[in-house]
JSON list of C-alpha atoms in Angstrom, two decimals:
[
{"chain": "A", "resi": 1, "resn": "UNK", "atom": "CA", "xyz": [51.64, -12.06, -78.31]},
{"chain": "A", "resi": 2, "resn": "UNK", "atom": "CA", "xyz": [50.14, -15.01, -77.54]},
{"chain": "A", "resi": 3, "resn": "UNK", "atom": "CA", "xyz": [52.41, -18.25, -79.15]},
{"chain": "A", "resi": 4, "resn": "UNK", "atom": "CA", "xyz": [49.17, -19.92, -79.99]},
{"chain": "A", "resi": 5, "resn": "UNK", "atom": "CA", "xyz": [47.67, -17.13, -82.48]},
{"chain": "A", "resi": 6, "resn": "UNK", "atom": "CA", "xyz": [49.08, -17.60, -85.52]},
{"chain": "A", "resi": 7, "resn": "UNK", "atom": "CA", "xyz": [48.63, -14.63, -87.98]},
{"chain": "A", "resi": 8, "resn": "UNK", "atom": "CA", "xyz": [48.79, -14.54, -91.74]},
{"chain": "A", "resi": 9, "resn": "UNK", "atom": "CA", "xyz": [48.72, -11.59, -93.72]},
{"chain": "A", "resi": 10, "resn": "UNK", "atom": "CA", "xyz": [46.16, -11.99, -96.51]},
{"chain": "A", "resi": 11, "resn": "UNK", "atom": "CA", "xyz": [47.44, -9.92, -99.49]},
{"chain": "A", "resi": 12, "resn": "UNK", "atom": "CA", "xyz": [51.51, -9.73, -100.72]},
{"chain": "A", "resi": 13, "resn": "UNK", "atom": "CA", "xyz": [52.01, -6.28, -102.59]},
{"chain": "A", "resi": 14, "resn": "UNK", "atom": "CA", "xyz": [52.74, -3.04, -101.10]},
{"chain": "A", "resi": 15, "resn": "UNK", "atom": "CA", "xyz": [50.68, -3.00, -97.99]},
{"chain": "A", "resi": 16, "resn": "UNK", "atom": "CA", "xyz": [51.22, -6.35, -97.22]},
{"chain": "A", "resi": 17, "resn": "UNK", "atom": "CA", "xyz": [54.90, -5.21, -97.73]},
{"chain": "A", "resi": 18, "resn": "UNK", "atom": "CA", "xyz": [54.82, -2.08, -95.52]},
{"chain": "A", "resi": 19, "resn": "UNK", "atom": "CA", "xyz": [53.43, -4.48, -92.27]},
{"chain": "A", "resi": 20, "resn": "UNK", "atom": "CA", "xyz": [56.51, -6.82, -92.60]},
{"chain": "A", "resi": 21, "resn": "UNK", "atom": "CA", "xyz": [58.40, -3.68, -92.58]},
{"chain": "A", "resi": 22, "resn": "UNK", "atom": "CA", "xyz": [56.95, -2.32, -89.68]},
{"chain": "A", "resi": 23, "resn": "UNK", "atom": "CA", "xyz": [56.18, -5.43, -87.52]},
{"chain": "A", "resi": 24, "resn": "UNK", "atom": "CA", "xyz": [59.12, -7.30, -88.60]},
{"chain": "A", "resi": 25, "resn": "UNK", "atom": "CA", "xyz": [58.78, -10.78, -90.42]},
{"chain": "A", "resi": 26, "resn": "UNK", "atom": "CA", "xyz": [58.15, -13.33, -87.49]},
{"chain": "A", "resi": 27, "resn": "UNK", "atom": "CA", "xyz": [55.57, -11.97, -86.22]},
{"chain": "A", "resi": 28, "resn": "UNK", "atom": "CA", "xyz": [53.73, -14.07, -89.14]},
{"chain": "A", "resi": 29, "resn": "UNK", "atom": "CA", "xyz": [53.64, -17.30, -90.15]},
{"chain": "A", "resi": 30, "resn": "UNK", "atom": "CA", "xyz": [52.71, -16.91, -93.88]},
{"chain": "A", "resi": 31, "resn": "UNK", "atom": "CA", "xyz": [50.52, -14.71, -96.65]},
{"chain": "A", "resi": 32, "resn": "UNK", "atom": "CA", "xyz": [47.68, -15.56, -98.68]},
{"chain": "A", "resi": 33, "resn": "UNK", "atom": "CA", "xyz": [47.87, -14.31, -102.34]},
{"chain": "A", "resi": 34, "resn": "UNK", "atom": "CA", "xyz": [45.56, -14.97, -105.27]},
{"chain": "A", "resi": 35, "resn": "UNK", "atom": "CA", "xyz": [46.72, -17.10, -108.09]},
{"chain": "A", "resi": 36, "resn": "UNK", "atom": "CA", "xyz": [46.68, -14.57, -111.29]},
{"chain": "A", "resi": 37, "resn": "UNK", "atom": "CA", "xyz": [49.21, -11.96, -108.84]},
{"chain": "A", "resi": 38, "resn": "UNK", "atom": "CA", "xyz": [51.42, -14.64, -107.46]},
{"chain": "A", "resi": 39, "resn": "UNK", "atom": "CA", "xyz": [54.31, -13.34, -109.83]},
{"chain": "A", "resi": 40, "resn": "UNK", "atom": "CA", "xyz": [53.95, -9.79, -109.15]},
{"chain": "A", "resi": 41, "resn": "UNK", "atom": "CA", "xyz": [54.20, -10.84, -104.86]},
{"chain": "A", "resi": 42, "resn": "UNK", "atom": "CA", "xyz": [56.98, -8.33, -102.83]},
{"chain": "A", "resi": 43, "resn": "UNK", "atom": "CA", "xyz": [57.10, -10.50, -99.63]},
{"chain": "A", "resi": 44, "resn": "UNK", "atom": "CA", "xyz": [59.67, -12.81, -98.11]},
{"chain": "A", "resi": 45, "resn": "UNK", "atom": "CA", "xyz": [57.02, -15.11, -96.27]},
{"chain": "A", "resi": 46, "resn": "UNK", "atom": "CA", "xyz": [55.74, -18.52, -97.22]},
{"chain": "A", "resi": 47, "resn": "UNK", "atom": "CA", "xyz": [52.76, -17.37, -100.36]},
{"chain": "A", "resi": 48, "resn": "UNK", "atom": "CA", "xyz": [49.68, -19.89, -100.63]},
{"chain": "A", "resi": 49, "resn": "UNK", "atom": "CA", "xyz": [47.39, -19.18, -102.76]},
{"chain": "A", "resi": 50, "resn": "UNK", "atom": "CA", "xyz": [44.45, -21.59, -100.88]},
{"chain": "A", "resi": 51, "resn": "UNK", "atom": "CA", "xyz": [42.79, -20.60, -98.14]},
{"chain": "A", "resi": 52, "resn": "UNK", "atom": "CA", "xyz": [42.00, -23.91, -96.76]},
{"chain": "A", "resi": 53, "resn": "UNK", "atom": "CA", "xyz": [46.05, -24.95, -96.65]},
{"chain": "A", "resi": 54, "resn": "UNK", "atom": "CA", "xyz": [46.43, -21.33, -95.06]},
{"chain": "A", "resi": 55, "resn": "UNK", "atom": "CA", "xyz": [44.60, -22.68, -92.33]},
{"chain": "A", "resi": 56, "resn": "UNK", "atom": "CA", "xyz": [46.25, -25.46, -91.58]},
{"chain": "A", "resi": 57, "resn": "UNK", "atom": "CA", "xyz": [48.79, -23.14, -90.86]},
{"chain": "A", "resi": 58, "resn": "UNK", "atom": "CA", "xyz": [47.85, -20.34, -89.74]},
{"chain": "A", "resi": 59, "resn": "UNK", "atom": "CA", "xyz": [44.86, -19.50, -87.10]},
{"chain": "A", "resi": 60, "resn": "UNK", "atom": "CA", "xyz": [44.61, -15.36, -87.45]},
{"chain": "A", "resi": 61, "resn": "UNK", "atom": "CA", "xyz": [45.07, -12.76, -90.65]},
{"chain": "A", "resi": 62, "resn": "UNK", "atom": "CA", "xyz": [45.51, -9.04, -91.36]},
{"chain": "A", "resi": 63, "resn": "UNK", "atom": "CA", "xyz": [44.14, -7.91, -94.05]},
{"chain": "A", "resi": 64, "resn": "UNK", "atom": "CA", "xyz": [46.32, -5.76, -96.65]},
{"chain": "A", "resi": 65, "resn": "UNK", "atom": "CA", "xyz": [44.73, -5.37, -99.35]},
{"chain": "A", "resi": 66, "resn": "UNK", "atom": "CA", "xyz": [43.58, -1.82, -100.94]},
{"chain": "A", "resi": 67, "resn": "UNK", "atom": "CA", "xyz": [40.47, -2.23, -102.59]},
{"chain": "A", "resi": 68, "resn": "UNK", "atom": "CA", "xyz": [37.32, -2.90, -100.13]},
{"chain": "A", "resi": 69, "resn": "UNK", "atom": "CA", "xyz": [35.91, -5.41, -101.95]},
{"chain": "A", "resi": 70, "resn": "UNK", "atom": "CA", "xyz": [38.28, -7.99, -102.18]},
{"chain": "A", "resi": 71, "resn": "UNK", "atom": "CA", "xyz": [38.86, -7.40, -98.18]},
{"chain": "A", "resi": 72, "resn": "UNK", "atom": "CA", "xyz": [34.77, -7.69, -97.85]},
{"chain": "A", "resi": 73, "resn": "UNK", "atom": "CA", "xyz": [34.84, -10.96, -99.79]},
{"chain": "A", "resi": 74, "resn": "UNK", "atom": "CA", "xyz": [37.78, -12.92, -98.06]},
{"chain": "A", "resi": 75, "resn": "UNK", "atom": "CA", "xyz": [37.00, -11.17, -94.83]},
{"chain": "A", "resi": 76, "resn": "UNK", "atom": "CA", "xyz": [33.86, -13.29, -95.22]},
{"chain": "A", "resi": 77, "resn": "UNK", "atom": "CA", "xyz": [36.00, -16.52, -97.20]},
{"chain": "A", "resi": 78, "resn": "UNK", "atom": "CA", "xyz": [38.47, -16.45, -94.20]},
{"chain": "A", "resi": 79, "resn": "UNK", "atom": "CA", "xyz": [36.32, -16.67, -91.24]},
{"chain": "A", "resi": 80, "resn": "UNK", "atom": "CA", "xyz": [33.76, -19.18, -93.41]},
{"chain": "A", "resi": 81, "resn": "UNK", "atom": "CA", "xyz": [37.32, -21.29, -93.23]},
{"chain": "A", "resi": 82, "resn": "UNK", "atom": "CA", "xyz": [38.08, -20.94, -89.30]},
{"chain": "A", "resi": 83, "resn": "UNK", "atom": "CA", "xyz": [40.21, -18.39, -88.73]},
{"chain": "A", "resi": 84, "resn": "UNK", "atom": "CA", "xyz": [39.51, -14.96, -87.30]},
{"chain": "A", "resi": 85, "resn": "UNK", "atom": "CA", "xyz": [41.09, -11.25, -86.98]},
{"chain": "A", "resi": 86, "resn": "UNK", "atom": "CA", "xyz": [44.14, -10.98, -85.46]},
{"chain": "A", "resi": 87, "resn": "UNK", "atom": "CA", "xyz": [44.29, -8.95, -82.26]},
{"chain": "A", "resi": 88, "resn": "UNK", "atom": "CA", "xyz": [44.94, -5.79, -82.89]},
{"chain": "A", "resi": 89, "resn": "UNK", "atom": "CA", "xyz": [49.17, -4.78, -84.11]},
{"chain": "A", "resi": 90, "resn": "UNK", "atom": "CA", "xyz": [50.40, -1.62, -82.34]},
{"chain": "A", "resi": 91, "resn": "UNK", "atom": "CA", "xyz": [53.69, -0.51, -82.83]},
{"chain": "A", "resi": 92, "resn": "UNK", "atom": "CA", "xyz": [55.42, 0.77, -79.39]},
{"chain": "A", "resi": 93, "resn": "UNK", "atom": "CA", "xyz": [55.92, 4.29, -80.22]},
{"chain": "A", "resi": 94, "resn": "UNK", "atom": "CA", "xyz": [52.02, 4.21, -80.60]},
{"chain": "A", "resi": 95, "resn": "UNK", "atom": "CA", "xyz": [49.69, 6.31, -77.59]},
{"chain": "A", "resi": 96, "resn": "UNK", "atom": "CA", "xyz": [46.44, 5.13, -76.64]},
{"chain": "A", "resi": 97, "resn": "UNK", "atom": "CA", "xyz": [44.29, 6.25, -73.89]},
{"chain": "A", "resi": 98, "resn": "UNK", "atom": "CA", "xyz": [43.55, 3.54, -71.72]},
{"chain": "A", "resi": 99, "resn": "UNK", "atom": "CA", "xyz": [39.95, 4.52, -72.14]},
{"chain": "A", "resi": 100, "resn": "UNK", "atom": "CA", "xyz": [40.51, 3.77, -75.94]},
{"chain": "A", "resi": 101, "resn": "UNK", "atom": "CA", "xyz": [39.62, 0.43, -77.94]},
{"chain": "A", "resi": 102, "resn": "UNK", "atom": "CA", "xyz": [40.52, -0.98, -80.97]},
{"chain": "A", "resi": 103, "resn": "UNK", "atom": "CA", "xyz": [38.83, -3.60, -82.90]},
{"chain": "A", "resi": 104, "resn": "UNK", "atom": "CA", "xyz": [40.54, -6.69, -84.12]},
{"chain": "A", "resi": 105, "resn": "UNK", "atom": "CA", "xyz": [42.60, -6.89, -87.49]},
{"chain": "A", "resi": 106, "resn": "UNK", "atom": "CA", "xyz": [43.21, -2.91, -86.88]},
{"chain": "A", "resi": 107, "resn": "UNK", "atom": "CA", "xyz": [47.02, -1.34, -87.43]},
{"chain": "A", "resi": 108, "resn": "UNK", "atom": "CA", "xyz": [48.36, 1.34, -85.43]},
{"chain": "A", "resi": 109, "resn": "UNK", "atom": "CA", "xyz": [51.95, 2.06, -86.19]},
{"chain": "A", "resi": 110, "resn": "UNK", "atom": "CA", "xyz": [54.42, 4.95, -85.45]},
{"chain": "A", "resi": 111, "resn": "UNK", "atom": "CA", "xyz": [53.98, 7.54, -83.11]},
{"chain": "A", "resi": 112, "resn": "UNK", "atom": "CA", "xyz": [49.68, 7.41, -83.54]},
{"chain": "A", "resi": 113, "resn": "UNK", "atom": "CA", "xyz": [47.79, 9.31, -80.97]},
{"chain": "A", "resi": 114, "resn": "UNK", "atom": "CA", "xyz": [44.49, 7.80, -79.63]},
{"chain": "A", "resi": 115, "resn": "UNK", "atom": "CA", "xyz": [42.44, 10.08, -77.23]},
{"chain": "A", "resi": 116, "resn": "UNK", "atom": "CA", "xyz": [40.26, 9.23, -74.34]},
{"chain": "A", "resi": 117, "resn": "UNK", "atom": "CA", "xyz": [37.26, 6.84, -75.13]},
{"chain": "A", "resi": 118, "resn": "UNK", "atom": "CA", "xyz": [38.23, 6.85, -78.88]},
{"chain": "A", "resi": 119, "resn": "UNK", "atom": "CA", "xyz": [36.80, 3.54, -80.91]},
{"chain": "A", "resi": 120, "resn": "UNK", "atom": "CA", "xyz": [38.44, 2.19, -83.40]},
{"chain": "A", "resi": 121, "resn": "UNK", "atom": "CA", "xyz": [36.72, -0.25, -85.38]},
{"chain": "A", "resi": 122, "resn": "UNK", "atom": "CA", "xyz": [38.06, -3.76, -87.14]},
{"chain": "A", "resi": 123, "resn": "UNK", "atom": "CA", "xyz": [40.49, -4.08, -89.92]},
{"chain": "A", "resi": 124, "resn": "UNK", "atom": "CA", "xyz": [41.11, -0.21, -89.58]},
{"chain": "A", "resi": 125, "resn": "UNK", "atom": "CA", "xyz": [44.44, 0.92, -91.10]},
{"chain": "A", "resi": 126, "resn": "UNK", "atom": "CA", "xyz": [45.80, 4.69, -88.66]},
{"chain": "A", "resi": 127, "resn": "UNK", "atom": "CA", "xyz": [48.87, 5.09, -90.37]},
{"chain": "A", "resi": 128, "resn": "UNK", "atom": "CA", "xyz": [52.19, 7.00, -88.93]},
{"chain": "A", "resi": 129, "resn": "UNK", "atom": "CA", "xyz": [51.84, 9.70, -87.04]},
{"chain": "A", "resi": 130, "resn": "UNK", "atom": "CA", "xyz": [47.80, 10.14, -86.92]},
{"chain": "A", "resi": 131, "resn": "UNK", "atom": "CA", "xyz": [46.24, 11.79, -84.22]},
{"chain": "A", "resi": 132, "resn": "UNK", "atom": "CA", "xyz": [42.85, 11.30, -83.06]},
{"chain": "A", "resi": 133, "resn": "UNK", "atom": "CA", "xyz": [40.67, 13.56, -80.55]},
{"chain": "A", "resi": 134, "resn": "UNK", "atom": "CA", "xyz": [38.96, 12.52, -77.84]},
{"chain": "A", "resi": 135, "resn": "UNK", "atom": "CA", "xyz": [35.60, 10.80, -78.09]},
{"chain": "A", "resi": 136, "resn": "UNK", "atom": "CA", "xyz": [36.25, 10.08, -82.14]},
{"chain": "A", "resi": 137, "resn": "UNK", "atom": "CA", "xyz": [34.96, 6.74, -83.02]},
{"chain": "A", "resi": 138, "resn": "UNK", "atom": "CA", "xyz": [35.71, 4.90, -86.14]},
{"chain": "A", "resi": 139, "resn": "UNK", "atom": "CA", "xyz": [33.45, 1.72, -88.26]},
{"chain": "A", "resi": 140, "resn": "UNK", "atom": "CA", "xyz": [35.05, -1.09, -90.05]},
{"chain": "A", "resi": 141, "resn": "UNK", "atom": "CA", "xyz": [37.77, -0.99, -92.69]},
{"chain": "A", "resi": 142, "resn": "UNK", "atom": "CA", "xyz": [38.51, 2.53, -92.14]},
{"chain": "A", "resi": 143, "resn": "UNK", "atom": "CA", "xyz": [42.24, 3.77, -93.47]},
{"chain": "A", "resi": 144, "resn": "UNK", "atom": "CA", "xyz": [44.15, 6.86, -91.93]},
{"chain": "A", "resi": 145, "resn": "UNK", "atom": "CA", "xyz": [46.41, 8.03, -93.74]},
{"chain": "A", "resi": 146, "resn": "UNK", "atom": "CA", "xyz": [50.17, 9.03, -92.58]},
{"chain": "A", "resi": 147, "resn": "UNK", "atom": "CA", "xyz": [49.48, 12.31, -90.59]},
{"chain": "A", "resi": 148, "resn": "UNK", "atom": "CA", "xyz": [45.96, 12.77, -90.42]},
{"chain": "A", "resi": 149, "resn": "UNK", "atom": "CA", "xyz": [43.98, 15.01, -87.49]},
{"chain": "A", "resi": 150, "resn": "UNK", "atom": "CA", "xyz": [40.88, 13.67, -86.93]},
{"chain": "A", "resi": 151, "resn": "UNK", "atom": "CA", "xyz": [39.66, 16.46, -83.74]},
{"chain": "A", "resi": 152, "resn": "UNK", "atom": "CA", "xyz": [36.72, 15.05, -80.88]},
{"chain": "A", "resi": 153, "resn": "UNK", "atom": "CA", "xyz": [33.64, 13.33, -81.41]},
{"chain": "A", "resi": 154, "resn": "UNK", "atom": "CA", "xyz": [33.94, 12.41, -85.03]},
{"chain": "A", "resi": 155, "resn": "UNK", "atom": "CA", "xyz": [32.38, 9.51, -86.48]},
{"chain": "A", "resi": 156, "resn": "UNK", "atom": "CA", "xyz": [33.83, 7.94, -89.67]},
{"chain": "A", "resi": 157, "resn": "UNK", "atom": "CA", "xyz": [31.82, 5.33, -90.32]},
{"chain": "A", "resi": 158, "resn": "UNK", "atom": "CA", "xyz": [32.80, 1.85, -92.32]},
{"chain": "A", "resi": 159, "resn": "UNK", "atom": "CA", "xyz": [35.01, 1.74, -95.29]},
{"chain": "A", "resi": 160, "resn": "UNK", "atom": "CA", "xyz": [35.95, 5.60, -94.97]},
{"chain": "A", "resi": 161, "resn": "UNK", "atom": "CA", "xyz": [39.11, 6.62, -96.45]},
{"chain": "A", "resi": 162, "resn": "UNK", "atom": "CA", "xyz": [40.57, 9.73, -95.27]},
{"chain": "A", "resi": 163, "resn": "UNK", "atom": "CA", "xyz": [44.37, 10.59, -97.23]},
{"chain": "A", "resi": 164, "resn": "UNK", "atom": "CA", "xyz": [47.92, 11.75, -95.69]},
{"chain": "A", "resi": 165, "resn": "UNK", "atom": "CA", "xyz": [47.93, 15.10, -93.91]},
{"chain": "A", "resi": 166, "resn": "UNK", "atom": "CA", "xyz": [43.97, 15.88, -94.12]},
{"chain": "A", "resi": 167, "resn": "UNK", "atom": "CA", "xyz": [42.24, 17.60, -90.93]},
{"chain": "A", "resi": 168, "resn": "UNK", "atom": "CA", "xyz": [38.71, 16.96, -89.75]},
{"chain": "A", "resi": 169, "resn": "UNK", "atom": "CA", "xyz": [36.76, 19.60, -87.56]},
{"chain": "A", "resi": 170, "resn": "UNK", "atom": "CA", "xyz": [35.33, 18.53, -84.48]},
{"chain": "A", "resi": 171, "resn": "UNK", "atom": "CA", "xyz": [32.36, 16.89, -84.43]},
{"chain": "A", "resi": 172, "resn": "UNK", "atom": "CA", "xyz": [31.13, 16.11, -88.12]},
{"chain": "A", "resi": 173, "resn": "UNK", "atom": "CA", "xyz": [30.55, 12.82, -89.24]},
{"chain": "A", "resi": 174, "resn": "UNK", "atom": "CA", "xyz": [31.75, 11.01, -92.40]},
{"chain": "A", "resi": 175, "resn": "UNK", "atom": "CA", "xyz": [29.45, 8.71, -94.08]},
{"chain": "A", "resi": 176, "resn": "UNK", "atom": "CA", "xyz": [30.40, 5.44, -95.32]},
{"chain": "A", "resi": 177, "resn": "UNK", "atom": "CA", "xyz": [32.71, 4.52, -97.92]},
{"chain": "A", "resi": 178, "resn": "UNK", "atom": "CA", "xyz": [33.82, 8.81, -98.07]},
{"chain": "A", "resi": 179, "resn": "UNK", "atom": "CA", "xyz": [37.22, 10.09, -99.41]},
{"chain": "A", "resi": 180, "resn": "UNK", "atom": "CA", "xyz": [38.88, 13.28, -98.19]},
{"chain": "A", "resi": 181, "resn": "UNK", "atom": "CA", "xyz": [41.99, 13.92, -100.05]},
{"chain": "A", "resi": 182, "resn": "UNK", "atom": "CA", "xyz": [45.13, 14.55, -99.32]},
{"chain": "A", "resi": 183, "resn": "UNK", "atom": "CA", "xyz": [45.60, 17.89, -97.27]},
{"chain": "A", "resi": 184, "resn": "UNK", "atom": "CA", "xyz": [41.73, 18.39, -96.88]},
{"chain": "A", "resi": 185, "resn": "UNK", "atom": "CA", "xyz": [40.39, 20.35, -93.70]},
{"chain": "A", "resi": 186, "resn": "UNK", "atom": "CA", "xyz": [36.82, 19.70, -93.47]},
{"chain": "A", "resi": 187, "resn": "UNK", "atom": "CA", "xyz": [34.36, 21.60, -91.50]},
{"chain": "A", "resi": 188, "resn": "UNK", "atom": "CA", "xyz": [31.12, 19.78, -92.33]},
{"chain": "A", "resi": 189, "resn": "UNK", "atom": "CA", "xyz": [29.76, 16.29, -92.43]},
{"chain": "A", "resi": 190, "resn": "UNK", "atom": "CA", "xyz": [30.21, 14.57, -95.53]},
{"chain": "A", "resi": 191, "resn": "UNK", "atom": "CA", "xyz": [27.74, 12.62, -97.12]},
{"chain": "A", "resi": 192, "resn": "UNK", "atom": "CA", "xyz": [28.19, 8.49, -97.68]},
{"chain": "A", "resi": 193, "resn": "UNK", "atom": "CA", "xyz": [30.00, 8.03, -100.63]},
{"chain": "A", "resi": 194, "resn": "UNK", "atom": "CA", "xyz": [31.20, 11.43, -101.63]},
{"chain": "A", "resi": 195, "resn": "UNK", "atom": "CA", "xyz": [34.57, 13.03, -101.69]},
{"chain": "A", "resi": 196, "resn": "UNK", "atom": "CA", "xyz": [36.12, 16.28, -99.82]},
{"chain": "A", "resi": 197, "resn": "UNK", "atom": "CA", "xyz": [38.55, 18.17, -101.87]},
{"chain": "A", "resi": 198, "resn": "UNK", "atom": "CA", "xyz": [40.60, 21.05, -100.63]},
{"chain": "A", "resi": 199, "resn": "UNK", "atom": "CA", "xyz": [41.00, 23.92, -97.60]},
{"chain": "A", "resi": 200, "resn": "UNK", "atom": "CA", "xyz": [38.26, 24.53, -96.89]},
{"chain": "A", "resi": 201, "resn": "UNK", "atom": "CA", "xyz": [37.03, 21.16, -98.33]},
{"chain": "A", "resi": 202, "resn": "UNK", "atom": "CA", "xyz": [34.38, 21.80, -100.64]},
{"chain": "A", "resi": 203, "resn": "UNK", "atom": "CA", "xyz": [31.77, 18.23, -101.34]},
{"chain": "A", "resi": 204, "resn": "UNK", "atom": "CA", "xyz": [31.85, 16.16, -104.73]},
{"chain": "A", "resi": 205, "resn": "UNK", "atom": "CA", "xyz": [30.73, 13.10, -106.05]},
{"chain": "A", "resi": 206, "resn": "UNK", "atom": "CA", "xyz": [33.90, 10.60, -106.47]},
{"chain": "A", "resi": 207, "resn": "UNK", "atom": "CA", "xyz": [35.23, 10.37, -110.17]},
{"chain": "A", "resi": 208, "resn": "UNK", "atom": "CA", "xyz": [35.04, 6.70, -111.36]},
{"chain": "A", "resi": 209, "resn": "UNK", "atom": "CA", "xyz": [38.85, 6.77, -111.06]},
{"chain": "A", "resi": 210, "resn": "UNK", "atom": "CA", "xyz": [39.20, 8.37, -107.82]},
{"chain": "A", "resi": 211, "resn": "UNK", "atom": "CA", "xyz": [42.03, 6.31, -105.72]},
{"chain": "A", "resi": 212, "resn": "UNK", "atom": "CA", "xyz": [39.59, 5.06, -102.56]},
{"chain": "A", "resi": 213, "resn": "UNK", "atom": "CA", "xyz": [42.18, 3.00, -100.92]},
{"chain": "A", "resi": 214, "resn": "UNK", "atom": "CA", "xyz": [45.68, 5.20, -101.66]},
{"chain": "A", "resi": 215, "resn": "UNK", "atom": "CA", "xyz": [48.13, 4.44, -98.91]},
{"chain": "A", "resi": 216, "resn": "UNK", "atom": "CA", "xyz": [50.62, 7.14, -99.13]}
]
């Protein structure tokens, strides 16, 4: 990577925690974290809690941070202060088409499969060992779970969350800011908003507690 773009990961608990682990520590330079958590941070990297000082140090970030609207509102803080997405971080064992893009800010770590003219949109999380078909095209802050099969020309549009080990049919589109759970296979397009729950997935509104942004 370029020695001139300096990255900061914005965000010091477990996600923040996995992309040291999976990236390794140098490749960043420091993390932001807000005030009230600083005693509950997991990270060995330099922890402001200003986003002006992180730019004096800092010229790129990577968002990891699970709930979308904290990453909306310093997505929006962070650029307002002159720094911008990192280019994208994709670990080795990673495939990708060379037909394939992915947006800045995105993660794609182990052993991912990206098909032919797949998009993947900015600040998207495709966790280990995801595959995704051919012509599939992903929005902004979308997270893919570990071992997720998303088949050709699906659209997920922006903020979608779609948990470890769930299957999506070819073709459908999911709306924006969807769940499918864990283990899902959907057949059908699912509505903005809603969740799909079991094999086959059956459509239902999202309980107020419903985890949106689970990891693993």
């Amino acid at each position: 990577m370029n020695s001139s773009v300096k990255i900061a990961l914005i965000g010091s608990g477990a996600l923040a925690l996995e992309l040291l682990e999976m990236f390794g520590r140098e490749r960043f330079v420091a993390a932001y974290c807000d005030p009230q958590f600083v005693a509950a941070a997991r990270i060995d990297l330099p922890l402001l809690t200003s986003l002006s000082a992180l730019a004096q140090v800092a010229t790129h970030y990577v968002l990891a941070l699970a709930d979308a609207a904290d990453r909306t509102r310093l997505e929006q803080a962070l650029q307002s202060a002159g720094m911008q997405p990192a280019p994208a971080l994709i670990l080795p064992s990673a495939v990708l088409s060379p037909s394939a893009t992915i947006g800045a800010g995105s993660v794609i770590g182990h052993g991912v499969q990206i098909g032919s003219r797949c998009r993947v949109g900015r600040h998207n999380f495709v966790m280990h060992h995801t595959v995704m078909g051919h012509d599939s095209c992903t929005g902004d802050h979308v997270v893919l779970c570990p071992g997720v099969f998303v088949s050709g020309y699906v659209t997920l549009e922006n903020a979608v969350t779609v948990q470890a080990n769930a299957a999506l049919a070819k073709g459908i589109t999911i709306g924006e800011a969807a769940l499918i759970a864990q283990g899902a296979s959907c057949f059908r397009s699912v509505p903005a908003g809603m969740q799909a729950i079991g094999n086959p997935a059956r459509i239902i509104p999202p309980a107020s507690q419903a985890p949106i942004w689970e990891i693993s």
